[in-house]
PDB file of C-alpha atoms in Angstrom:
ATOM      1  CA  ALA L   1      10.208  -5.947  -5.416  1.00 94.00           C
ATOM      2  CA  LEU L   2       6.723  -6.331  -4.583  1.00 96.00           C
ATOM      3  CA  ASP L   3       4.724  -7.278  -2.103  1.00 96.00           C
ATOM      4  CA  PRO L   4       3.082 -10.460  -3.205  1.00 97.00           C
ATOM      5  CA  ARG L   5       0.160  -9.584  -2.155  1.00 97.00           C
ATOM      6  CA  VAL L   6       0.192  -5.996  -3.988  1.00 98.00           C
ATOM      7  CA  ALA L   7       1.700  -8.312  -7.115  1.00 98.00           C
ATOM      8  CA  HIS L   8      -1.891 -10.202  -6.882  1.00 98.00           C
ATOM      9  CA  ASP L   9      -3.892  -6.945  -6.020  1.00 98.00           C
ATOM     10  CA  ILE L  10      -2.202  -5.091  -9.130  1.00 98.00           C
ATOM     11  CA  ALA L  11      -3.040  -8.113 -11.503  1.00 98.00           C
ATOM     12  CA  ARG L  12      -6.387  -8.293 -10.197  1.00 98.00           C
ATOM     13  CA  GLU L  13      -7.190  -4.805 -11.145  1.00 98.00           C
ATOM     14  CA  LEU L  14      -5.474  -5.223 -14.923  1.00 98.00           C
ATOM     15  CA  ILE L  15      -7.691  -8.840 -15.266  1.00 98.00           C
ATOM     16  CA  GLU L  16     -10.813  -6.993 -14.183  1.00 98.00           C
ATOM     17  CA  ALA L  17     -10.239  -3.828 -16.209  1.00 98.00           C
ATOM     18  CA  LYS L  18     -12.765  -3.166 -19.265  1.00 97.00           C
ATOM     19  CA  ARG L  19      -9.609  -0.747 -21.053  1.00 97.00           C
ATOM     20  CA  PRO L  20      -6.906  -0.644 -19.047  1.00 98.00           C
ATOM     21  CA  VAL L  21      -3.225   0.905 -20.167  1.00 98.00           C
ATOM     22  CA  LEU L  22      -0.024   0.679 -19.398  1.00 98.00           C
ATOM     23  CA  HIS L  23       1.410   4.002 -19.023  1.00 97.00           C
ATOM     24  CA  ALA L  24       4.938   3.557 -19.265  1.00 97.00           C
ATOM     25  CA  GLY L  25       7.601   6.318 -18.550  1.00 96.00           C
ATOM     26  CA  GLY L  26      11.383   6.537 -18.349  1.00 96.00           C
ATOM     27  CA  GLY L  27      11.845   4.193 -15.289  1.00 97.00           C
ATOM     28  CA  VAL L  28      11.189   1.087 -17.784  1.00 98.00           C
ATOM     29  CA  LEU L  29      14.286   2.092 -19.334  1.00 97.00           C
ATOM     30  CA  LEU L  30      15.933   2.528 -16.135  1.00 97.00           C
ATOM     31  CA  ALA L  31      15.294  -0.574 -14.910  1.00 97.00           C
ATOM     32  CA  GLU L  32      15.611  -2.431 -18.174  1.00 98.00           C
ATOM     33  CA  ALA L  33      12.448  -3.939 -17.736  1.00 98.00           C
ATOM     34  CA  SER L  34      10.659  -3.123 -21.461  1.00 98.00           C
ATOM     35  CA  GLN L  35      10.774  -7.322 -22.209  1.00 98.00           C
ATOM     36  CA  GLU L  36       8.753  -7.546 -19.145  1.00 98.00           C
ATOM     37  CA  LEU L  37       6.283  -4.431 -20.136  1.00 98.00           C
ATOM     38  CA  ALA L  38       5.906  -6.441 -24.049  1.00 98.00           C
ATOM     39  CA  ALA L  39       5.391  -9.367 -21.989  1.00 98.00           C
ATOM     40  CA  LEU L  40       2.544  -7.848 -19.350  1.00 98.00           C
ATOM     41  CA  SER L  41       0.951  -6.062 -22.241  1.00 98.00           C
ATOM     42  CA  GLU L  42       0.736  -9.225 -24.521  1.00 98.00           C
ATOM     43  CA  HIS L  43      -0.696 -11.690 -22.143  1.00 98.00           C
ATOM     44  CA  LEU L  44      -3.187  -9.185 -20.972  1.00 98.00           C
ATOM     45  CA  ASP L  45      -4.026  -7.582 -24.453  1.00 98.00           C
ATOM     46  CA  ILE L  46      -3.418  -4.111 -22.472  1.00 98.00           C
ATOM     47  CA  PRO L  47      -1.929  -1.174 -24.876  1.00 98.00           C
ATOM     48  CA  ILE L  48       0.422   0.620 -23.230  1.00 98.00           C
ATOM     49  CA  SER L  49       1.049   5.010 -23.955  1.00 97.00           C
ATOM     50  CA  ARG L  50       4.053   6.041 -23.187  1.00 96.00           C
ATOM     51  CA  THR L  51       5.730   9.872 -21.461  1.00 94.00           C
ATOM     52  CA  LEU L  52       8.712  11.590 -23.617  1.00 91.00           C
ATOM     53  CA  MET L  53      11.135   9.780 -21.239  1.00 93.00           C
ATOM     54  CA  GLY L  54       9.626   6.224 -21.659  1.00 93.00           C
ATOM     55  CA  GLN L  55      10.149   6.643 -25.920  1.00 94.00           C
ATOM     56  CA  GLY L  56      11.602   3.066 -26.507  1.00 94.00           C
ATOM     57  CA  CYS L  57      10.200   0.752 -23.704  1.00 96.00           C
ATOM     58  CA  VAL L  58       8.953  -1.010 -26.751  1.00 97.00           C
ATOM     59  CA  SER L  59       9.383  -0.710 -29.881  1.00 95.00           C
ATOM     60  CA  ASP L  60       7.139   1.808 -32.120  1.00 93.00           C
ATOM     61  CA  HIS L  61       6.027  -0.935 -34.894  1.00 94.00           C
ATOM     62  CA  HIS L  62       5.095  -2.791 -31.017  1.00 96.00           C
ATOM     63  CA  PRO L  63       0.873  -3.590 -31.973  1.00 96.00           C
ATOM     64  CA  LEU L  64      -0.068  -2.705 -28.846  1.00 97.00           C
ATOM     65  CA  LEU L  65       2.000   0.853 -28.265  1.00 97.00           C
ATOM     66  CA  LEU L  66      -0.436   3.697 -28.718  1.00 96.00           C
ATOM     67  CA  GLY L  67       2.329   6.571 -28.621  1.00 94.00           C
ATOM     68  CA  GLN L  68       3.499   8.869 -26.526  1.00 93.00           C
ATOM     69  CA  THR L  69       0.906  11.517 -24.078  1.00 93.00           C
ATOM     70  CA  GLY L  70       1.028  15.347 -22.765  1.00 85.00           C
ATOM     71  CA  PHE L  71       2.641  18.162 -24.661  1.00 81.00           C
ATOM     72  CA  TRP L  72       3.599  15.543 -28.356  1.00 84.00           C
ATOM     73  CA  GLY L  73       0.762  13.012 -27.771  1.00 87.00           C
ATOM     74  CA  PHE L  74      -1.873  12.521 -30.578  1.00 87.00           C
ATOM     75  CA  ALA L  75      -5.265  12.840 -30.463  1.00 90.00           C
ATOM     76  CA  PHE L  76      -5.408   9.009 -30.658  1.00 93.00           C
ATOM     77  CA  THR L  77      -3.366   8.068 -27.550  1.00 94.00           C
ATOM     78  CA  HIS L  78      -5.308  10.863 -25.302  1.00 93.00           C
ATOM     79  CA  GLN L  79      -8.225   8.982 -26.178  1.00 94.00           C
ATOM     80  CA  GLN L  80      -7.049   5.483 -25.112  1.00 95.00           C
ATOM     81  CA  THR L  81      -5.751   7.229 -22.280  1.00 95.00           C
ATOM     82  CA  ARG L  82      -8.581   9.159 -21.058  1.00 94.00           C
ATOM     83  CA  ASP L  83     -11.133   6.410 -21.372  1.00 95.00           C
ATOM     84  CA  ALA L  84      -9.123   4.158 -19.375  1.00 97.00           C
ATOM     85  CA  ASP L  85     -10.490   2.491 -16.452  1.00 97.00           C
ATOM     86  CA  VAL L  86      -7.553   1.631 -15.172  1.00 98.00           C
ATOM     87  CA  ILE L  87      -4.140   2.803 -15.270  1.00 97.00           C
ATOM     88  CA  LEU L  88      -0.621   1.297 -14.011  1.00 98.00           C
ATOM     89  CA  ALA L  89       1.445   4.518 -14.396  1.00 97.00           C
ATOM     90  CA  LEU L  90       5.163   2.670 -14.002  1.00 98.00           C
ATOM     91  CA  GLY L  91       8.552   4.613 -13.674  1.00 96.00           C
ATOM     92  CA  THR L  92       7.268   7.639 -14.296  1.00 94.00           C
ATOM     93  CA  ARG L  93       5.782  11.341 -12.235  1.00 85.00           C
ATOM     94  CA  LEU L  94       2.793  11.745 -14.065  1.00 81.00           C
ATOM     95  CA  ALA L  95       4.046  15.029 -14.732  1.00 75.00           C
ATOM     96  CA  GLU L  96       3.162  17.918 -16.765  1.00 65.00           C
ATOM     97  CA  ALA L  97       4.669  17.239 -19.582  1.00 64.00           C
ATOM     98  CA  ALA L  98       3.035  13.853 -20.146  1.00 64.00           C
ATOM     99  CA  ARG L  99      -0.224  15.275 -18.729  1.00 64.00           C
ATOM    100  CA  SER L 100      -0.882  18.094 -21.047  1.00 62.00           C
ATOM    101  CA  SER L 101      -0.125  21.307 -18.395  1.00 58.00           C
ATOM    102  CA  TRP L 102      -2.644  18.945 -16.122  1.00 63.00           C
ATOM    103  CA  TYR L 103      -5.818  20.094 -18.167  1.00 63.00           C
ATOM    104  CA  ASP L 104      -8.175  18.113 -17.497  1.00 71.00           C
ATOM    105  CA  GLY L 105     -10.090  15.757 -20.143  1.00 69.00           C
ATOM    106  CA  VAL L 106      -6.964  16.231 -22.187  1.00 73.00           C
ATOM    107  CA  THR L 107      -4.704  13.243 -21.471  1.00 87.00           C
ATOM    108  CA  PHE L 108      -6.354  12.019 -18.127  1.00 87.00           C
ATOM    109  CA  ASP L 109      -9.372  11.462 -16.195  1.00 87.00           C
ATOM    110  CA  MET L 110      -9.165  11.727 -12.714  1.00 85.00           C
ATOM    111  CA  THR L 111     -12.762  11.351 -12.075  1.00 88.00           C
ATOM    112  CA  ALA L 112     -12.981   7.637 -13.875  1.00 91.00           C
ATOM    113  CA  THR L 113     -10.110   6.076 -14.493  1.00 94.00           C
ATOM    114  CA  ARG L 114      -8.166   4.311 -11.247  1.00 96.00           C
ATOM    115  CA  PHE L 115      -4.422   4.665 -10.737  1.00 95.00           C
ATOM    116  CA  LEU L 116      -2.242   2.124 -10.143  1.00 97.00           C
ATOM    117  CA  GLN L 117       1.359   3.545  -9.751  1.00 97.00           C
ATOM    118  CA  ILE L 118       4.620   1.720  -9.335  1.00 98.00           C
ATOM    119  CA  ASP L 119       7.805   3.496  -8.813  1.00 97.00           C
ATOM    120  CA  ILE L 120      11.695   3.242  -7.173  1.00 95.00           C
ATOM    121  CA  ASP L 121      11.377   6.604  -5.922  1.00 94.00           C
ATOM    122  CA  PRO L 122       8.530   6.676  -2.828  1.00 93.00           C
ATOM    123  CA  THR L 123       7.836  10.282  -3.120  1.00 92.00           C
ATOM    124  CA  GLU L 124       6.410   9.882  -6.523  1.00 91.00           C
ATOM    125  CA  LEU L 125       4.080   7.850  -5.926  1.00 92.00           C
ATOM    126  CA  GLY L 126       0.616   9.639  -5.878  1.00 86.00           C
ATOM    127  CA  ARG L 127       2.480  12.834  -6.311  1.00 87.00           C
ATOM    128  CA  ASN L 128       0.596  14.524  -9.223  1.00 82.00           C
ATOM    129  CA  TYR L 129      -2.741  12.002  -8.968  1.00 81.00           C
ATOM    130  CA  PRO L 130      -4.404  10.325  -6.052  1.00 89.00           C
ATOM    131  CA  VAL L 131      -3.730   6.388  -6.667  1.00 95.00           C
ATOM    132  CA  ALA L 132      -5.792   3.193  -5.523  1.00 96.00           C
ATOM    133  CA  ILE L 133      -2.426   1.094  -5.448  1.00 97.00           C
ATOM    134  CA  GLY L 134       1.662   2.830  -5.027  1.00 97.00           C
ATOM    135  CA  ALA L 135       4.509   0.897  -4.449  1.00 97.00           C
ATOM    136  CA  VAL L 136       8.046   1.409  -4.431  1.00 97.00           C
ATOM    137  CA  ALA L 137      10.073  -0.973  -5.950  1.00 98.00           C
ATOM    138  CA  ASP L 138      12.370  -1.564  -9.091  1.00 97.00           C
ATOM    139  CA  LEU L 139      10.120  -2.421 -12.373  1.00 98.00           C
ATOM    140  CA  LYS L 140      11.995  -5.278 -13.677  1.00 98.00           C
ATOM    141  CA  LEU L 141      11.183  -7.633 -10.755  1.00 98.00           C
ATOM    142  CA  ALA L 142       7.782  -5.681 -10.168  1.00 98.00           C
ATOM    143  CA  LEU L 143       6.648  -6.727 -13.520  1.00 98.00           C
ATOM    144  CA  GLY L 144       8.043  -9.889 -13.395  1.00 98.00           C
ATOM    145  CA  GLN L 145       5.933 -10.716 -10.891  1.00 98.00           C
ATOM    146  CA  ILE L 146       2.796  -8.565 -11.777  1.00 98.00           C
ATOM    147  CA  LEU L 147       2.853 -11.139 -14.917  1.00 98.00           C
ATOM    148  CA  ASP L 148       3.110 -14.694 -12.874  1.00 98.00           C
ATOM    149  CA  ALA L 149       0.469 -13.339 -10.798  1.00 98.00           C
ATOM    150  CA  VAL L 150      -1.407 -12.857 -14.440  1.00 98.00           C
ATOM    151  CA  LYS L 151      -0.760 -16.017 -15.279  1.00 98.00           C
ATOM    152  CA  ALA L 152      -1.294 -17.896 -12.247  1.00 98.00           C
ATOM    153  CA  GLU L 153      -4.463 -16.738 -12.141  1.00 97.00           C
ATOM    154  CA  LYS L 154      -5.263 -16.092 -16.216  1.00 97.00           C
ATOM    155  CA  PRO L 155      -2.778 -18.316 -17.669  1.00 98.00           C
ATOM    156  CA  GLU L 156      -4.799 -18.159 -21.044  1.00 98.00           C
ATOM    157  CA  GLY L 157      -4.503 -14.790 -21.186  1.00 97.00           C
ATOM    158  CA  ILE L 158      -7.217 -11.909 -22.820  1.00 97.00           C
ATOM    159  CA  ARG L 159      -7.674 -11.044 -25.934  1.00 96.00           C
ATOM    160  CA  ARG L 160      -9.625  -8.266 -26.093  1.00 95.00           C
ATOM    161  CA  SER L 161     -11.378  -7.868 -29.950  1.00 93.00           C
ATOM    162  CA  GLY L 162     -10.533  -5.437 -32.496  1.00 94.00           C
ATOM    163  CA  LEU L 163      -7.710  -3.768 -29.747  1.00 95.00           C
ATOM    164  CA  ARG L 164      -4.864  -4.035 -32.100  1.00 95.00           C
ATOM    165  CA  GLU L 165      -6.697  -3.855 -35.015  1.00 94.00           C
ATOM    166  CA  GLU L 166      -8.061   0.160 -34.072  1.00 92.00           C
ATOM    167  CA  ILE L 167      -4.151   1.076 -32.865  1.00 94.00           C
ATOM    168  CA  THR L 168      -2.851   0.009 -35.829  1.00 87.00           C
ATOM    169  CA  GLY L 169      -5.702   1.303 -38.436  1.00 78.00           C
TER     170      GLY L 169
END
């Protein structure tokens, strides 16, 4: 599990962000944390991007799913991840295929985005992107803790006007 202070810090980052994105990798599926991912996304109205290995982390019909990034990603998804001010990377290495061969300005913008990363493997933290917060944890437990911290601070949640329509439009 996460240190409670880290869960609080991540919750605060997500609450204060103007254009946050949850970026889900295969680790979400391995941890069986899809329900927790969807609950956090829905409570704070945060869109979800995913890697190829994150396919199925939430339904393809989920109103906050942006789609896949990287080589096989969509321009719309890349626009959302590139313009994000905070990205919480979950169970992903942020590796080449999910990052469009690391070409600057295609998938992510390291100069404008704060990266937060949670992974079960400590060697993955900050490996491909410098992280503002990096934590080793089981994603099912970590996402539950972050959601609890978010609900304690923002019980009414957040609604981002027009976001869902933009995604489904």
